[in-house]
PDB file of C-alpha atoms in Angstrom:
ATOM      1  CA  MET I   1     135.136 124.303 102.910  1.00  0.00           C
ATOM      2  CA  ASP I   2     138.077 123.795 105.343  1.00  0.00           C
ATOM      3  CA  GLN I   3     136.686 123.574 108.884  1.00  0.00           C
ATOM      4  CA  LYS I   4     140.034 124.186 110.573  1.00  0.00           C
ATOM      5  CA  PRO I   5     140.252 127.478 112.468  1.00  0.00           C
ATOM      6  CA  LEU I   6     142.349 130.302 111.003  1.00  0.00           C
ATOM      7  CA  GLY I   7     144.013 130.918 114.334  1.00  0.00           C
ATOM      8  CA  LEU I   8     143.237 132.737 117.584  1.00  0.00           C
ATOM      9  CA  LEU I   9     142.801 136.453 117.910  1.00  0.00           C
ATOM     10  CA  THR I  10     143.531 137.539 121.533  1.00  0.00           C
ATOM     11  CA  ILE I  11     142.146 140.848 122.699  1.00  0.00           C
ATOM     12  CA  HIS I  12     144.063 142.065 125.767  1.00  0.00           C
ATOM     13  CA  VAL I  13     142.107 144.636 127.716  1.00  0.00           C
ATOM     14  CA  LYS I  14     144.864 146.859 129.172  1.00  0.00           C
ATOM     15  CA  ARG I  15     142.936 149.531 131.105  1.00  0.00           C
ATOM     16  CA  GLY I  16     139.937 151.823 131.278  1.00  0.00           C
ATOM     17  CA  ILE I  17     140.497 155.567 131.051  1.00  0.00           C
ATOM     18  CA  ASN I  18     138.119 158.143 132.627  1.00  0.00           C
ATOM     19  CA  LEU I  19     135.278 155.623 132.791  1.00  0.00           C
ATOM     20  CA  ALA I  20     131.814 156.787 133.888  1.00  0.00           C
ATOM     21  CA  ILE I  21     130.895 156.254 137.537  1.00  0.00           C
ATOM     22  CA  ARG I  22     127.945 153.915 137.872  1.00  0.00           C
ATOM     23  CA  ASP I  23     128.042 153.001 141.605  1.00  0.00           C
ATOM     24  CA  HIS I  24     128.121 155.371 144.579  1.00  0.00           C
ATOM     25  CA  ARG I  25     131.761 156.563 144.127  1.00  0.00           C
ATOM     26  CA  SER I  26     133.291 154.292 141.564  1.00  0.00           C
ATOM     27  CA  SER I  27     132.568 151.414 139.153  1.00  0.00           C
ATOM     28  CA  ASP I  28     133.520 147.732 138.832  1.00  0.00           C
ATOM     29  CA  PRO I  29     134.041 147.629 135.083  1.00  0.00           C
ATOM     30  CA  TYR I  30     134.361 144.567 132.939  1.00  0.00           C
ATOM     31  CA  VAL I  31     134.386 144.076 129.190  1.00  0.00           C
ATOM     32  CA  VAL I  32     132.241 141.776 127.061  1.00  0.00           C
ATOM     33  CA  VAL I  33     133.545 141.126 123.572  1.00  0.00           C
ATOM     34  CA  THR I  34     131.211 139.969 120.851  1.00  0.00           C
ATOM     35  CA  VAL I  35     131.630 139.555 117.087  1.00  0.00           C
ATOM     36  CA  ALA I  36     129.849 142.767 116.250  1.00  0.00           C
ATOM     37  CA  ASP I  37     130.919 145.125 119.059  1.00  0.00           C
ATOM     38  CA  GLN I  38     132.753 145.516 122.321  1.00  0.00           C
ATOM     39  CA  THR I  39     130.817 146.649 125.406  1.00  0.00           C
ATOM     40  CA  VAL I  40     131.870 147.793 128.902  1.00  0.00           C
ATOM     41  CA  PHE I  41     129.650 147.057 131.975  1.00  0.00           C
ATOM     42  CA  ASP I  42     129.712 147.850 135.665  1.00  0.00           C
ATOM     43  CA  TRP I  43     129.242 144.741 137.728  1.00  0.00           C
ATOM     44  CA  ASP I  44     126.548 144.997 140.434  1.00  0.00           C
ATOM     45  CA  LYS I  45     125.987 142.300 143.077  1.00  0.00           C
ATOM     46  CA  PHE I  46     122.384 143.104 144.023  1.00  0.00           C
ATOM     47  CA  THR I  47     121.001 144.799 140.879  1.00  0.00           C
ATOM     48  CA  GLY I  48     121.461 144.433 137.141  1.00  0.00           C
ATOM     49  CA  ASP I  49     124.818 145.392 135.683  1.00  0.00           C
ATOM     50  CA  ASP I  50     125.012 148.957 134.356  1.00  0.00           C
ATOM     51  CA  LYS I  51     126.069 149.561 130.759  1.00  0.00           C
ATOM     52  CA  MET I  52     129.135 151.838 130.593  1.00  0.00           C
ATOM     53  CA  GLY I  53     129.379 152.306 126.816  1.00  0.00           C
ATOM     54  CA  ASP I  54     130.258 150.401 123.700  1.00  0.00           C
ATOM     55  CA  ALA I  55     132.834 150.596 120.957  1.00  0.00           C
ATOM     56  CA  ASN I  56     133.298 149.085 117.450  1.00  0.00           C
ATOM     57  CA  ILE I  57     136.632 147.994 116.026  1.00  0.00           C
ATOM     58  CA  ASP I  58     137.433 147.142 112.492  1.00  0.00           C
ATOM     59  CA  ILE I  59     139.928 144.249 112.449  1.00  0.00           C
ATOM     60  CA  GLN I  60     140.233 144.148 108.604  1.00  0.00           C
ATOM     61  CA  PRO I  61     143.436 146.300 108.586  1.00  0.00           C
ATOM     62  CA  TYR I  62     144.921 143.854 111.159  1.00  0.00           C
ATOM     63  CA  LEU I  63     143.978 140.826 109.088  1.00  0.00           C
ATOM     64  CA  ASP I  64     145.405 142.459 105.973  1.00  0.00           C
ATOM     65  CA  ALA I  65     148.763 142.887 107.774  1.00  0.00           C
ATOM     66  CA  LEU I  66     148.706 139.190 108.808  1.00  0.00           C
ATOM     67  CA  LYS I  67     148.334 138.218 105.106  1.00  0.00           C
ATOM     68  CA  MET I  68     151.797 139.584 104.386  1.00  0.00           C
ATOM     69  CA  GLY I  69     153.133 136.172 105.468  1.00  0.00           C
ATOM     70  CA  MET I  70     156.830 135.549 104.824  1.00  0.00           C
ATOM     71  CA  GLU I  71     157.423 139.190 103.817  1.00  0.00           C
ATOM     72  CA  LEU I  72     157.144 140.063 107.518  1.00  0.00           C
ATOM     73  CA  LEU I  73     160.368 138.188 108.318  1.00  0.00           C
ATOM     74  CA  ARG I  74     162.349 140.809 106.440  1.00  0.00           C
ATOM     75  CA  LEU I  75     161.062 143.607 108.697  1.00  0.00           C
ATOM     76  CA  PRO I  76     163.058 144.875 111.690  1.00  0.00           C
ATOM     77  CA  ASN I  77     161.571 144.590 115.178  1.00  0.00           C
ATOM     78  CA  GLY I  78     159.307 147.472 116.082  1.00  0.00           C
ATOM     79  CA  CYS I  79     158.469 148.205 112.430  1.00  0.00           C
ATOM     80  CA  ALA I  80     154.983 149.748 111.919  1.00  0.00           C
ATOM     81  CA  ILE I  81     153.348 147.758 109.181  1.00  0.00           C
ATOM     82  CA  LYS I  82     150.270 149.991 108.910  1.00  0.00           C
ATOM     83  CA  ARG I  83     148.837 153.006 110.634  1.00  0.00           C
ATOM     84  CA  VAL I  84     145.071 153.059 111.148  1.00  0.00           C
ATOM     85  CA  GLN I  85     143.344 156.447 111.445  1.00  0.00           C
ATOM     86  CA  PRO I  86     140.140 157.137 113.399  1.00  0.00           C
ATOM     87  CA  SER I  87     137.090 156.887 111.207  1.00  0.00           C
ATOM     88  CA  ARG I  88     133.350 156.262 111.157  1.00  0.00           C
ATOM     89  CA  LEU I  89     134.132 152.486 110.914  1.00  0.00           C
ATOM     90  CA  ASN I  90     136.030 152.406 114.220  1.00  0.00           C
ATOM     91  CA  CYS I  91     136.012 154.139 117.622  1.00  0.00           C
ATOM     92  CA  LEU I  92     139.722 154.934 117.691  1.00  0.00           C
ATOM     93  CA  SER I  93     140.466 157.995 119.700  1.00  0.00           C
ATOM     94  CA  ASP I  94     143.865 158.372 117.984  1.00  0.00           C
ATOM     95  CA  GLU I  95     145.967 156.805 115.289  1.00  0.00           C
ATOM     96  CA  SER I  96     146.776 153.051 115.945  1.00  0.00           C
ATOM     97  CA  SER I  97     149.790 151.228 114.596  1.00  0.00           C
ATOM     98  CA  ILE I  98     149.996 147.584 113.582  1.00  0.00           C
ATOM     99  CA  VAL I  99     153.491 146.554 114.613  1.00  0.00           C
ATOM    100  CA  TRP I 100     155.826 143.668 113.827  1.00  0.00           C
ATOM    101  CA  ASN I 101     157.860 142.822 116.911  1.00  0.00           C
ATOM    102  CA  ASN I 102     159.649 139.637 117.964  1.00  0.00           C
ATOM    103  CA  GLY I 103     157.862 137.532 115.418  1.00  0.00           C
ATOM    104  CA  LYS I 104     154.368 138.760 116.299  1.00  0.00           C
ATOM    105  CA  ILE I 105     151.979 141.289 114.907  1.00  0.00           C
ATOM    106  CA  THR I 106     150.250 143.427 117.489  1.00  0.00           C
ATOM    107  CA  GLN I 107     147.957 146.434 117.449  1.00  0.00           C
ATOM    108  CA  ASP I 108     147.492 148.728 120.413  1.00  0.00           C
ATOM    109  CA  MET I 109     144.451 151.011 120.328  1.00  0.00           C
ATOM    110  CA  ILE I 110     142.492 153.312 122.556  1.00  0.00           C
ATOM    111  CA  LEU I 111     138.749 153.205 121.860  1.00  0.00           C
ATOM    112  CA  ARG I 112     136.302 156.001 122.687  1.00  0.00           C
ATOM    113  CA  LEU I 113     133.223 154.498 124.273  1.00  0.00           C
ATOM    114  CA  ASN I 114     129.856 155.424 122.673  1.00  0.00           C
ATOM    115  CA  ASN I 115     126.485 155.822 124.411  1.00  0.00           C
ATOM    116  CA  VAL I 116     128.014 157.057 127.597  1.00  0.00           C
ATOM    117  CA  GLU I 117     129.094 160.454 128.961  1.00  0.00           C
ATOM    118  CA  CYS I 118     132.831 159.617 129.093  1.00  0.00           C
ATOM    119  CA  GLY I 119     135.382 156.855 128.956  1.00  0.00           C
ATOM    120  CA  GLU I 120     137.912 155.004 126.814  1.00  0.00           C
ATOM    121  CA  ILE I 121     139.445 151.560 126.931  1.00  0.00           C
ATOM    122  CA  GLU I 122     142.924 150.582 125.854  1.00  0.00           C
ATOM    123  CA  ILE I 123     143.252 147.171 124.172  1.00  0.00           C
ATOM    124  CA  MET I 124     145.827 145.180 122.212  1.00  0.00           C
ATOM    125  CA  LEU I 125     145.135 142.710 119.400  1.00  0.00           C
ATOM    126  CA  GLU I 126     147.481 139.767 119.074  1.00  0.00           C
ATOM    127  CA  TRP I 127     147.285 136.833 116.625  1.00  0.00           C
ATOM    128  CA  HIS I 128     148.259 133.255 117.423  1.00  0.00           C
ATOM    129  CA  GLU I 129     148.606 130.520 114.863  1.00  0.00           C
ATOM    130  CA  GLY I 130     148.924 127.027 116.227  1.00  0.00           C
ATOM    131  CA  ALA I 131     149.216 123.487 114.926  1.00  0.00           C
ATOM    132  CA  GLY I 132     146.198 122.541 112.903  1.00  0.00           C
ATOM    133  CA  CYS I 133     145.315 126.136 111.996  1.00  0.00           C
ATOM    134  CA  ARG I 134     144.850 127.257 108.353  1.00  0.00           C
ATOM    135  CA  GLY I 135     146.414 130.654 108.928  1.00  0.00           C
ATOM    136  CA  VAL I 136     145.263 133.797 107.258  1.00  0.00           C
ATOM    137  CA  THR I 137     147.699 133.908 104.345  1.00  0.00           C
ATOM    138  CA  SER I 138     145.608 134.188 101.182  1.00  0.00           C
ATOM    139  CA  SER I 139     145.424 131.144  98.987  1.00  0.00           C
ATOM    140  CA  SER I 140     144.948 131.213  95.241  1.00  0.00           C
ATOM    141  CA  LYS I 141     141.138 131.309  95.797  1.00  0.00           C
ATOM    142  CA  GLY I 142     140.033 134.266  97.849  1.00  0.00           C
ATOM    143  CA  GLY I 143     141.246 135.099 101.304  1.00  0.00           C
ATOM    144  CA  VAL I 144     139.925 136.071 104.638  1.00  0.00           C
ATOM    145  CA  SER I 145     137.015 138.391 105.104  1.00  0.00           C
ATOM    146  CA  SER I 146     135.865 140.049 108.271  1.00  0.00           C
ATOM    147  CA  SER I 147     133.180 142.488 109.145  1.00  0.00           C
ATOM    148  CA  THR I 148     133.200 143.731 112.733  1.00  0.00           C
TER     149      THR I 148
END
């Protein structure tokens, strides 16, 4: 098995929307990203941090778009490669588009936070392939699999 990384998936946390208040009048939110889920916490200096919700994302549609490889070069800037609808597998609050723009594939999404009274976070996925990376383009044997 090839031990080289596929590439780097960057998750840009853009903003929190209508987040729950966990301190006296506001919150000091931060995001922890793990393989299985994404969680928002309120930072507290003197006590334990307060959980402010969690959200699951399914990155398989994004990985499928990356596998298009050289076909992407024929697309115009701003072209939506795929539209992902809210479902039981994700916490999307609305449709999310995977977009080809300036040689990159990005996906903006707004995620509804679970296990909290209110709140959403806006994030963007962006893939980086560098020297020494295998890439995600399918080879003759299998491809990339992901379960998040």
